[in-house]
Amino acid sequence: MSENEKLTEERIFEAAEIVFEEEGLAGARMQTIADRAGINKALLHYYFRTKDHLFEAVFTKLAKKMFMKFTPIFEKDLSLEEKIRFFFREHITFMQQNPKLPGFILNEINHNPQRIQKLIKNIDFKYLWLTILEHHENELYKYNLTEETLPQILTSIASMSVFPFAAKGILEVVFENLGVDFDKYIELRKEFAADFVIKAITR
Amino acid sequence: MSENEKLTEERIFEAAEIVFEEEGLAGARMQTIADRAGINKALLHYYFRTKDHLFEAVFTKLAKKMFMKFTPIFEKDLSLEEKIRFFFREHITFMQQNPKLPGFILNEINHNPQRIQKLIKNIDFKYLWLTILEHHENELYKYNLTEETLPQILTSIASMSVFPFAAKGILEVVFENLGVDFDKYIELRKEFAADFVIKAITR
DNA sequence: AATACATTTGACCGTTTGGTTAAACCTTAT
DNA sequence: ATAAGGTTTAACCAAACGGTCAAATGTATT
């Protein structure tokens, strides 16, 4: 019963993750999710009252899954360069396993920015910056890292890893034309992106 | 009459551009487009038979508008460094005027990759590479530019300019927390991105 | 075995959606 | 003036959609 319940709710949730990720909130159909979970459509509403409830649950979990991959880097005891290399390796590997996640999250946030607000509103970015200051005080000059350059540098790092997946649909077509394999390109990117960024920010 | 026809069709098309760009194919409603164009819904189907027809027309125009901004750089008579600076200035300025375009196009292509195929299938990327070889033969070594690094470098350039707009919804919330203004960040990015890339690829 | 309660289903409901139709309207050519 | 043909509209349609309901089924408690 409680065993079975977990199973059913889990099956629904997993089906919803796949369908929402593929079709988006507007494109997803409750019937499709029910079919994929192998259950009646009414049972969907028994566990998650409305489509919005179900989507909210799925989105929150997936968004956290995504952003959680960003923060732990700040806490590691590594040099800045090692942190950058570590980030690209870990983050790109994670996206290899969830290639549709970046596009899904970016799109849904653009369609409804309030959704992300409550997820990251309680993160204190100023504190994060102070942590960097503290841990890497002697490296700041070497990398020309100031409070002013920080937004540019951080978004550059994020873009280098996220963009290839957010633009996967285009890149695969372009690469085919060039005889380049997308998966190999991604594998190479783990190191290329790290080299690229470190070279760019080192004085 | 023919004057009026142009006007009506144009009004519909412009309304459709806005609605599709904001809501996406799945989220857009024909009624919303009709309202925005100030006409009857039936008139929509008189000019563009189906929703898919209308979307196809809008998407093709917008996608071309976007990709057209990429190609002319190859033909300019500038040094590689000047080309990179020129690209970021022009491309980011274009996106400032169409901030929702990148997210829209990326998302729709991910949801239906065939759509982009016929748009860029006839572009010969190998030829583009040969053009670069020819125009910048003596600069290739300086920038460590080879047929193998080209995909990594080109996607890095694209990501540096496109990502901030594709992730606008997230960045605006994060920046608010940091006391950073998105528009000022974008203005600064035109030069930062160029410096960043040139520094990264110069030996 | 009987009660109570949670789970699952098929049938159903009201609304929204993309799309159609027949008639009204407008413009132009004769 | 009127016939002809393109343009615009209100009313309508069938299908798809999110959501509900009462009944059926399963499960644990006494």
Coordinates of N, CA and C (backbone and C1' of nucleotides) in Angstrom, one line a residue, chain A residues 1-5 8 46, chain C residues 2-9, chain D residues 23-29:
Chain A
M1 N 0.8 -1.2 0.0 CA 0.0 0.0 0.0 C 0.9 1.2 0.0
S2 N 1.6 1.4 1.1 CA 2.5 2.5 1.1 C 3.7 2.3 0.2
E3 N 3.9 1.0 0.0 CA 4.9 0.5 -0.9 C 4.5 0.8 -2.3
N4 N 3.2 0.4 -2.6 CA 2.6 0.6 -3.9 C 2.4 2.1 -4.2
E5 N 2.0 2.8 -3.2 CA 1.8 4.2 -3.4 C 3.0 5.0 -3.9
T8 N 3.5 4.1 -7.5 CA 2.7 4.8 -8.4 C 3.0 6.3 -8.6
Y46 N -5.6 12.5 -8.9 CA -5.7 12.1 -7.6 C -4.4 12.3 -6.8
Chain C
dA2 P -20.3 -11.2 6.5 O5' -19.8 -9.8 7.1 C5' -19.9 -9.7 8.6 C4' -19.3 -8.3 9.0 C3' -19.8 -7.2 8.1 O3' -20.0 -6.1 8.9 C1' -17.4 -7.3 8.1
dT3 P -20.8 -4.8 8.4 O5' -19.7 -3.6 8.7 C5' -19.1 -3.5 9.9 C4' -17.8 -2.7 9.8 C3' -18.0 -1.4 9.0 O3' -17.8 -0.3 9.9 C1' -16.0 -2.5 8.4
dA4 P -18.0 1.2 9.5 O5' -16.5 1.6 9.0 C5' -15.4 1.3 9.9 C4' -14.1 1.8 9.2 C3' -14.2 3.1 8.4 O3' -13.1 3.9 8.7 C1' -13.4 1.4 7.0
dC5 P -13.1 5.4 8.2 O5' -11.9 5.5 7.2 C5' -10.7 4.7 7.5 C4' -10.0 4.4 6.2 C3' -10.0 5.6 5.2 O3' -8.6 6.0 4.9 C1' -10.5 3.6 4.1
dA6 P -8.3 7.4 4.1 O5' -7.3 6.9 3.0 C5' -6.2 6.0 3.4 C4' -5.9 5.1 2.2 C3' -5.6 5.9 0.9 O3' -4.4 5.3 0.3 C1' -7.3 4.4 0.4
dT7 P -3.7 6.0 -0.9 O5' -4.2 5.2 -2.2 C5' -3.8 3.8 -2.3 C4' -4.5 3.1 -3.4 C3' -4.2 3.7 -4.8 O3' -3.7 2.7 -5.6 C1' -6.5 3.4 -4.6
dT8 P -3.0 2.9 -7.0 O5' -4.1 2.8 -8.1 C5' -4.8 1.6 -8.3 C4' -6.0 1.7 -9.1 C3' -5.8 2.5 -10.4 O3' -5.8 1.6 -11.5 C1' -7.9 2.9 -9.4
dT9 P -5.7 2.1 -13.0 O5' -7.2 2.2 -13.4 C5' -8.1 1.0 -13.3 C4' -9.5 1.4 -13.6 C3' -9.7 2.1 -14.9 O3' -10.3 1.3 -15.8 C1' -11.0 3.1 -13.1
Chain D
dA23 P -22.9 5.6 -7.5 O5' -22.1 4.3 -8.1 C5' -21.9 4.1 -9.5 C4' -20.7 3.3 -9.7 C3' -20.6 2.0 -8.9 O3' -20.3 0.9 -9.7 C1' -18.6 3.2 -8.7
dA24 P -20.4 -0.6 -9.1 O5' -18.9 -1.1 -9.2 C5' -18.2 -0.9 -10.4 C4' -16.7 -1.2 -10.2 C3' -16.4 -2.4 -9.4 O3' -15.3 -3.1 -10.1 C1' -15.4 -0.6 -8.4
dT25 P -15.0 -4.6 -9.8 O5' -13.6 -4.6 -9.1 C5' -12.6 -3.8 -9.7 C4' -11.5 -3.5 -8.6 C3' -11.1 -4.6 -7.8 O3' -9.7 -5.0 -8.1 C1' -11.3 -2.7 -6.5
dG26 P -9.1 -6.3 -7.5 O5' -8.2 -5.7 -6.3 C5' -7.2 -4.7 -6.6 C4' -6.8 -4.0 -5.3 C3' -6.2 -5.0 -4.2 O3' -4.9 -4.5 -3.9 C1' -7.8 -3.5 -3.3
dT27 P -3.9 -5.4 -3.0 O5' -4.1 -4.8 -1.5 C5' -4.0 -3.4 -1.3 C4' -4.2 -3.1 0.1 C3' -3.8 -4.2 1.1 O3' -3.2 -3.5 2.2 C1' -6.0 -3.6 1.6
dA28 P -1.9 -4.3 3.0 O5' -2.2 -3.9 4.5 C5' -2.3 -2.5 4.8 C4' -3.5 -2.3 5.8 C3' -3.3 -3.1 7.1 O3' -3.3 -2.2 8.2 C1' -5.5 -3.3 6.3
dT29 P -3.1 -2.7 9.7 O5' -4.6 -2.7 10.3 C5' -5.5 -1.6 10.1 C4' -6.7 -1.7 11.0 C3' -6.5 -2.4 12.3 O3' -7.2 -1.8 13.3 C1' -8.1 -3.6 11.1

